[in-house]
mmCIF file of N, CA, C and O in Angstrom:
data_model
loop_
_atom_site.group_PDB
_atom_site.id
_atom_site.type_symbol
_atom_site.label_atom_id
_atom_site.label_comp_id
_atom_site.label_asym_id
_atom_site.label_seq_id
_atom_site.Cartn_x
_atom_site.Cartn_y
_atom_site.Cartn_z
ATOM 1 N N GLY K 1 210.295 48.377 172.328
ATOM 2 C CA GLY K 1 211.428 47.834 172.989
ATOM 3 C C GLY K 1 211.037 46.785 174.024
ATOM 4 O O GLY K 1 211.722 45.780 174.199
ATOM 5 N N ALA K 2 209.927 47.020 174.725
ATOM 6 C CA ALA K 2 209.493 46.077 175.757
ATOM 7 C C ALA K 2 209.107 44.740 175.135
ATOM 8 O O ALA K 2 209.422 43.683 175.687
ATOM 9 N N LEU K 3 208.454 44.777 173.988
ATOM 10 C CA LEU K 3 208.064 43.529 173.326
ATOM 11 C C LEU K 3 209.287 42.731 172.888
ATOM 12 O O LEU K 3 209.344 41.513 173.081
ATOM 13 N N VAL K 4 210.259 43.406 172.336
ATOM 14 C CA VAL K 4 211.493 42.737 171.898
ATOM 15 C C VAL K 4 212.194 42.106 173.098
ATOM 16 O O VAL K 4 212.630 40.951 173.054
ATOM 17 N N ALA K 5 212.287 42.865 174.195
ATOM 18 C CA ALA K 5 212.959 42.360 175.391
ATOM 19 C C ALA K 5 212.239 41.136 175.962
ATOM 20 O O ALA K 5 212.882 40.141 176.322
ATOM 21 N N MET K 6 210.934 41.184 176.048
ATOM 22 C CA MET K 6 210.184 40.065 176.619
ATOM 23 C C MET K 6 210.235 38.834 175.715
ATOM 24 O O MET K 6 210.346 37.701 176.199
ATOM 25 N N CYS K 7 210.160 39.043 174.420
ATOM 26 C CA CYS K 7 210.275 37.903 173.501
ATOM 27 C C CYS K 7 211.649 37.257 173.652
ATOM 28 O O CYS K 7 211.764 36.030 173.700
ATOM 29 N N GLY K 8 212.692 38.081 173.740
ATOM 30 C CA GLY K 8 214.036 37.546 173.924
ATOM 31 C C GLY K 8 214.181 36.816 175.244
ATOM 32 O O GLY K 8 214.779 35.735 175.311
ATOM 33 N N LEU K 9 213.626 37.364 176.302
ATOM 34 C CA LEU K 9 213.707 36.761 177.622
ATOM 35 C C LEU K 9 213.053 35.391 177.662
ATOM 36 O O LEU K 9 213.535 34.467 178.300
ATOM 37 N N HIS K 10 211.957 35.247 176.946
ATOM 38 C CA HIS K 10 211.190 33.996 176.967
ATOM 39 C C HIS K 10 211.454 33.102 175.757
ATOM 40 O O HIS K 10 210.773 32.091 175.565
ATOM 41 N N GLY K 11 212.429 33.482 174.938
ATOM 42 C CA GLY K 11 212.793 32.665 173.786
ATOM 43 C C GLY K 11 211.717 32.593 172.721
ATOM 44 O O GLY K 11 211.577 31.587 172.033
ATOM 45 N N LEU K 12 210.961 33.666 172.575
ATOM 46 C CA LEU K 12 209.885 33.702 171.583
ATOM 47 C C LEU K 12 210.302 34.531 170.377
ATOM 48 O O LEU K 12 211.058 35.494 170.500
ATOM 49 N N ARG K 13 209.787 34.168 169.238
ATOM 50 C CA ARG K 13 210.028 34.943 168.024
ATOM 51 C C ARG K 13 209.135 36.189 168.067
ATOM 52 O O ARG K 13 207.962 36.095 168.399
ATOM 53 N N MET K 14 209.712 37.303 167.735
ATOM 54 C CA MET K 14 208.952 38.555 167.706
ATOM 55 C C MET K 14 207.909 38.472 166.600
ATOM 56 O O MET K 14 208.235 38.210 165.436
ATOM 57 N N PRO K 15 206.623 38.685 166.937
ATOM 58 C CA PRO K 15 205.589 38.625 165.898
ATOM 59 C C PRO K 15 205.680 39.833 164.963
ATOM 60 O O PRO K 15 206.217 40.883 165.340
ATOM 61 N N ARG K 16 205.158 39.670 163.770
ATOM 62 C CA ARG K 16 205.081 40.809 162.852
ATOM 63 C C ARG K 16 203.952 41.701 163.337
ATOM 64 O O ARG K 16 202.825 41.247 163.516
ATOM 65 N N LEU K 17 204.273 42.939 163.570
ATOM 66 C CA LEU K 17 203.293 43.887 164.078
ATOM 67 C C LEU K 17 203.270 45.130 163.199
ATOM 68 O O LEU K 17 204.291 45.508 162.628
ATOM 69 N N ARG K 18 202.118 45.731 163.127
ATOM 70 C CA ARG K 18 201.987 47.009 162.428
ATOM 71 C C ARG K 18 201.670 48.051 163.492
ATOM 72 O O ARG K 18 200.698 47.928 164.225
ATOM 73 N N PHE K 19 202.517 49.044 163.610
ATOM 74 C CA PHE K 19 202.327 50.072 164.622
ATOM 75 C C PHE K 19 201.640 51.285 164.024
ATOM 76 O O PHE K 19 201.914 51.677 162.889
ATOM 77 N N GLU K 20 200.735 51.870 164.790
ATOM 78 C CA GLU K 20 200.043 53.094 164.399
ATOM 79 C C GLU K 20 200.387 54.174 165.428
ATOM 80 O O GLU K 20 200.532 53.880 166.610
ATOM 81 N N CYS K 21 200.502 55.385 164.994
ATOM 82 C CA CYS K 21 200.760 56.504 165.892
ATOM 83 C C CYS K 21 199.443 57.239 166.130
ATOM 84 O O CYS K 21 198.895 57.856 165.212
ATOM 85 N N ALA K 22 198.950 57.156 167.356
ATOM 86 C CA ALA K 22 197.670 57.786 167.689
ATOM 87 C C ALA K 22 197.744 59.303 167.469
ATOM 88 O O ALA K 22 196.784 59.910 166.973
ATOM 89 N N ALA K 23 198.873 59.905 167.808
ATOM 90 C CA ALA K 23 199.017 61.354 167.636
ATOM 91 C C ALA K 23 198.952 61.751 166.163
ATOM 92 O O ALA K 23 198.304 62.738 165.806
ATOM 93 N N GLU K 24 199.603 60.983 165.294
ATOM 94 C CA GLU K 24 199.555 61.276 163.855
ATOM 95 C C GLU K 24 198.152 61.063 163.287
ATOM 96 O O GLU K 24 197.688 61.829 162.454
ATOM 97 N N MET K 25 197.481 60.016 163.754
ATOM 98 C CA MET K 25 196.108 59.765 163.288
ATOM 99 C C MET K 25 195.192 60.918 163.696
ATOM 100 O O MET K 25 194.370 61.377 162.897
ATOM 101 N N ALA K 26 195.328 61.383 164.937
ATOM 102 C CA ALA K 26 194.498 62.483 165.420
ATOM 103 C C ALA K 26 194.805 63.767 164.649
ATOM 104 O O ALA K 26 193.887 64.506 164.271
ATOM 105 N N LYS K 27 196.091 64.033 164.403
ATOM 106 C CA LYS K 27 196.464 65.234 163.655
ATOM 107 C C LYS K 27 195.861 65.202 162.255
ATOM 108 O O LYS K 27 195.332 66.210 161.774
ATOM 109 N N HIS K 28 195.910 64.061 161.617
ATOM 110 C CA HIS K 28 195.333 63.925 160.272
ATOM 111 C C HIS K 28 193.817 64.108 160.313
ATOM 112 O O HIS K 28 193.240 64.797 159.477
ATOM 113 N N ARG K 29 193.172 63.506 161.281
ATOM 114 C CA ARG K 29 191.709 63.571 161.392
ATOM 115 C C ARG K 29 191.229 64.951 161.816
ATOM 116 O O ARG K 29 190.218 65.447 161.308
ATOM 117 N N LEU K 30 191.934 65.591 162.762
ATOM 118 C CA LEU K 30 191.471 66.848 163.340
ATOM 119 C C LEU K 30 192.112 68.080 162.714
ATOM 120 O O LEU K 30 191.695 69.202 162.985
ATOM 121 N N GLY K 31 193.164 67.885 161.919
ATOM 122 C CA GLY K 31 193.783 68.987 161.209
ATOM 123 C C GLY K 31 194.805 69.788 161.991
ATOM 124 O O GLY K 31 195.310 70.790 161.501
ATOM 125 N N ARG K 32 195.092 69.369 163.217
ATOM 126 C CA ARG K 32 196.110 70.079 164.008
ATOM 127 C C ARG K 32 196.573 69.196 165.157
ATOM 128 O O ARG K 32 195.908 68.242 165.525
ATOM 129 N N ASP K 33 197.734 69.552 165.715
ATOM 130 C CA ASP K 33 198.240 68.856 166.901
ATOM 131 C C ASP K 33 197.439 69.274 168.120
ATOM 132 O O ASP K 33 197.058 70.442 168.252
ATOM 133 N N MET K 34 197.181 68.334 168.999
ATOM 134 C CA MET K 34 196.558 68.658 170.285
ATOM 135 C C MET K 34 196.863 67.544 171.263
ATOM 136 O O MET K 34 197.318 66.470 170.861
ATOM 137 N N SER K 35 196.626 67.806 172.525
ATOM 138 C CA SER K 35 196.903 66.806 173.548
ATOM 139 C C SER K 35 195.977 65.609 173.387
ATOM 140 O O SER K 35 194.921 65.692 172.743
ATOM 141 N N LEU K 36 196.377 64.520 173.986
ATOM 142 C CA LEU K 36 195.570 63.306 173.956
ATOM 143 C C LEU K 36 194.184 63.577 174.526
ATOM 144 O O LEU K 36 193.170 63.216 173.930
ATOM 145 N N GLN K 37 194.130 64.226 175.667
ATOM 146 C CA GLN K 37 192.847 64.515 176.301
ATOM 147 C C GLN K 37 191.985 65.446 175.441
ATOM 148 O O GLN K 37 190.787 65.232 175.282
ATOM 149 N N ALA K 38 192.583 66.461 174.848
ATOM 150 C CA ALA K 38 191.839 67.391 174.005
ATOM 151 C C ALA K 38 191.297 66.694 172.758
ATOM 152 O O ALA K 38 190.154 66.923 172.361
ATOM 153 N N ALA K 39 192.108 65.839 172.154
ATOM 154 C CA ALA K 39 191.662 65.116 170.956
ATOM 155 C C ALA K 39 190.479 64.214 171.279
ATOM 156 O O ALA K 39 189.505 64.152 170.519
ATOM 157 N N LEU K 40 190.543 63.524 172.405
ATOM 158 C CA LEU K 40 189.419 62.672 172.799
ATOM 159 C C LEU K 40 188.165 63.502 173.032
ATOM 160 O O LEU K 40 187.069 63.099 172.629
ATOM 161 N N THR K 41 188.317 64.652 173.667
ATOM 162 C CA THR K 41 187.168 65.519 173.919
ATOM 163 C C THR K 41 186.519 65.954 172.610
ATOM 164 O O THR K 41 185.298 65.884 172.460
ATOM 165 N N VAL K 42 187.335 66.388 171.659
ATOM 166 C CA VAL K 42 186.812 66.822 170.355
ATOM 167 C C VAL K 42 186.063 65.678 169.663
ATOM 168 O O VAL K 42 185.037 65.889 169.026
ATOM 169 N N LEU K 43 186.563 64.463 169.827
ATOM 170 C CA LEU K 43 185.938 63.299 169.186
ATOM 171 C C LEU K 43 184.802 62.711 170.018
ATOM 172 O O LEU K 43 184.189 61.724 169.621
ATOM 173 N N GLY K 44 184.512 63.310 171.169
ATOM 174 C CA GLY K 44 183.393 62.860 171.995
ATOM 175 C C GLY K 44 183.652 61.585 172.769
ATOM 176 O O GLY K 44 182.722 60.831 173.070
ATOM 177 N N VAL K 45 184.919 61.346 173.111
ATOM 178 C CA VAL K 45 185.291 60.136 173.843
ATOM 179 C C VAL K 45 185.796 60.552 175.226
ATOM 180 O O VAL K 45 186.627 61.450 175.346
ATOM 181 N N ASP K 46 185.284 59.904 176.271
ATOM 182 C CA ASP K 46 185.734 60.182 177.629
ATOM 183 C C ASP K 46 187.139 59.624 177.843
ATOM 184 O O ASP K 46 187.464 58.545 177.352
ATOM 185 N N PHE K 47 187.940 60.354 178.615
ATOM 186 C CA PHE K 47 189.270 59.882 178.960
ATOM 187 C C PHE K 47 189.115 58.753 179.977
ATOM 188 O O PHE K 47 188.465 58.921 180.993
ATOM 189 N N PRO K 48 189.713 57.596 179.695
ATOM 190 C CA PRO K 48 189.503 56.414 180.550
ATOM 191 C C PRO K 48 190.403 56.372 181.786
ATOM 192 O O PRO K 48 191.296 55.546 181.894
ATOM 193 N N GLY K 49 190.213 57.277 182.713
ATOM 194 C CA GLY K 49 191.032 57.289 183.917
ATOM 195 C C GLY K 49 191.644 58.648 184.148
ATOM 196 O O GLY K 49 191.113 59.660 183.695
ATOM 197 N N ARG K 50 192.772 58.658 184.854
ATOM 198 C CA ARG K 50 193.482 59.903 185.168
ATOM 199 C C ARG K 50 194.580 60.149 184.133
ATOM 200 O O ARG K 50 195.389 59.249 183.882
ATOM 201 N N PRO K 51 194.628 61.352 183.557
ATOM 202 C CA PRO K 51 195.728 61.656 182.637
ATOM 203 C C PRO K 51 197.082 61.461 183.314
ATOM 204 O O PRO K 51 197.225 61.690 184.513
ATOM 205 N N HIS K 52 198.038 60.991 182.561
ATOM 206 C CA HIS K 52 199.417 60.732 182.984
ATOM 207 C C HIS K 52 199.559 59.461 183.822
ATOM 208 O O HIS K 52 200.649 59.165 184.291
ATOM 209 N N ASP K 53 198.470 58.721 183.996
ATOM 210 C CA ASP K 53 198.564 57.379 184.570
ATOM 211 C C ASP K 53 198.894 56.469 183.382
ATOM 212 O O ASP K 53 198.172 56.496 182.380
ATOM 213 N N PRO K 54 199.964 55.697 183.428
ATOM 214 C CA PRO K 54 200.389 54.934 182.257
ATOM 215 C C PRO K 54 199.304 54.046 181.646
ATOM 216 O O PRO K 54 199.133 54.038 180.426
ATOM 217 N N LEU K 55 198.551 53.331 182.462
ATOM 218 C CA LEU K 55 197.506 52.463 181.918
ATOM 219 C C LEU K 55 196.385 53.285 181.301
ATOM 220 O O LEU K 55 195.901 52.974 180.211
ATOM 221 N N ALA K 56 195.981 54.355 181.967
ATOM 222 C CA ALA K 56 194.929 55.216 181.419
ATOM 223 C C ALA K 56 195.380 55.865 180.112
ATOM 224 O O ALA K 56 194.596 55.964 179.159
ATOM 225 N N ASP K 57 196.635 56.308 180.048
ATOM 226 C CA ASP K 57 197.151 56.908 178.812
ATOM 227 C C ASP K 57 197.176 55.896 177.672
ATOM 228 O O ASP K 57 196.840 56.223 176.526
ATOM 229 N N ALA K 58 197.550 54.657 177.970
ATOM 230 C CA ALA K 58 197.550 53.615 176.931
ATOM 231 C C ALA K 58 196.130 53.340 176.441
ATOM 232 O O ALA K 58 195.895 53.213 175.234
ATOM 233 N N ARG K 59 195.203 53.260 177.378
ATOM 234 C CA ARG K 59 193.792 53.045 176.983
ATOM 235 C C ARG K 59 193.261 54.227 176.197
ATOM 236 O O ARG K 59 192.498 54.066 175.241
ATOM 237 N N ALA K 60 193.658 55.430 176.584
ATOM 238 C CA ALA K 60 193.221 56.628 175.870
ATOM 239 C C ALA K 60 193.774 56.651 174.451
ATOM 240 O O ALA K 60 193.062 57.008 173.502
ATOM 241 N N ALA K 61 195.030 56.265 174.280
ATOM 242 C CA ALA K 61 195.618 56.210 172.933
ATOM 243 C C ALA K 61 194.886 55.186 172.077
ATOM 244 O O ALA K 61 194.611 55.438 170.900
ATOM 245 N N ALA K 62 194.542 54.044 172.654
ATOM 246 C CA ALA K 62 193.783 53.030 171.911
ATOM 247 C C ALA K 62 192.399 53.563 171.551
ATOM 248 O O ALA K 62 191.939 53.374 170.415
ATOM 249 N N ALA K 63 191.761 54.237 172.475
ATOM 250 C CA ALA K 63 190.433 54.809 172.195
ATOM 251 C C ALA K 63 190.535 55.860 171.094
ATOM 252 O O ALA K 63 189.632 55.968 170.232
ATOM 253 N N LEU K 64 191.618 56.630 171.089
ATOM 254 C CA LEU K 64 191.817 57.648 170.063
ATOM 255 C C LEU K 64 191.982 57.001 168.680
ATOM 256 O O LEU K 64 191.374 57.462 167.702
ATOM 257 N N VAL K 65 192.762 55.949 168.603
ATOM 258 C CA VAL K 65 192.929 55.236 167.331
ATOM 259 C C VAL K 65 191.580 54.733 166.836
ATOM 260 O O VAL K 65 191.231 54.904 165.661
ATOM 261 N N LEU K 66 190.818 54.108 167.707
ATOM 262 C CA LEU K 66 189.506 53.575 167.293
ATOM 263 C C LEU K 66 188.573 54.706 166.855
ATOM 264 O O LEU K 66 187.856 54.572 165.856
ATOM 265 N N ALA K 67 188.573 55.815 167.572
ATOM 266 C CA ALA K 67 187.713 56.941 167.211
ATOM 267 C C ALA K 67 188.120 57.553 165.868
ATOM 268 O O ALA K 67 187.262 57.975 165.087
ATOM 269 N N CYS K 68 189.406 57.585 165.591
ATOM 270 C CA CYS K 68 189.885 58.147 164.319
ATOM 271 C C CYS K 68 189.548 57.232 163.144
ATOM 272 O O CYS K 68 189.464 57.712 162.006
ATOM 273 N N ARG K 69 189.366 55.978 163.388
ATOM 274 C CA ARG K 69 189.030 55.037 162.302
ATOM 275 C C ARG K 69 187.560 55.050 161.939
ATOM 276 O O ARG K 69 187.169 54.476 160.931
ATOM 277 N N ARG K 70 186.726 55.674 162.761
ATOM 278 C CA ARG K 70 185.275 55.723 162.468
ATOM 279 C C ARG K 70 184.986 56.645 161.336
ATOM 280 O O ARG K 70 185.590 57.589 161.063
#
């Protein structure tokens, strides 16, 4: 929603994007649902900051996607 709003505000065409769900990728890779922090721990990735900090959570989700693709 934020991307659509900002593109509209600045008169830009919304780019074609492919969205991935980090939680679904982790569930598929690890075989069960778990928290973002727990999934990173299982995959051997440090949580990049404080949990529940929006920027740290976004970085953690990106790190989770990258770890699941390995």
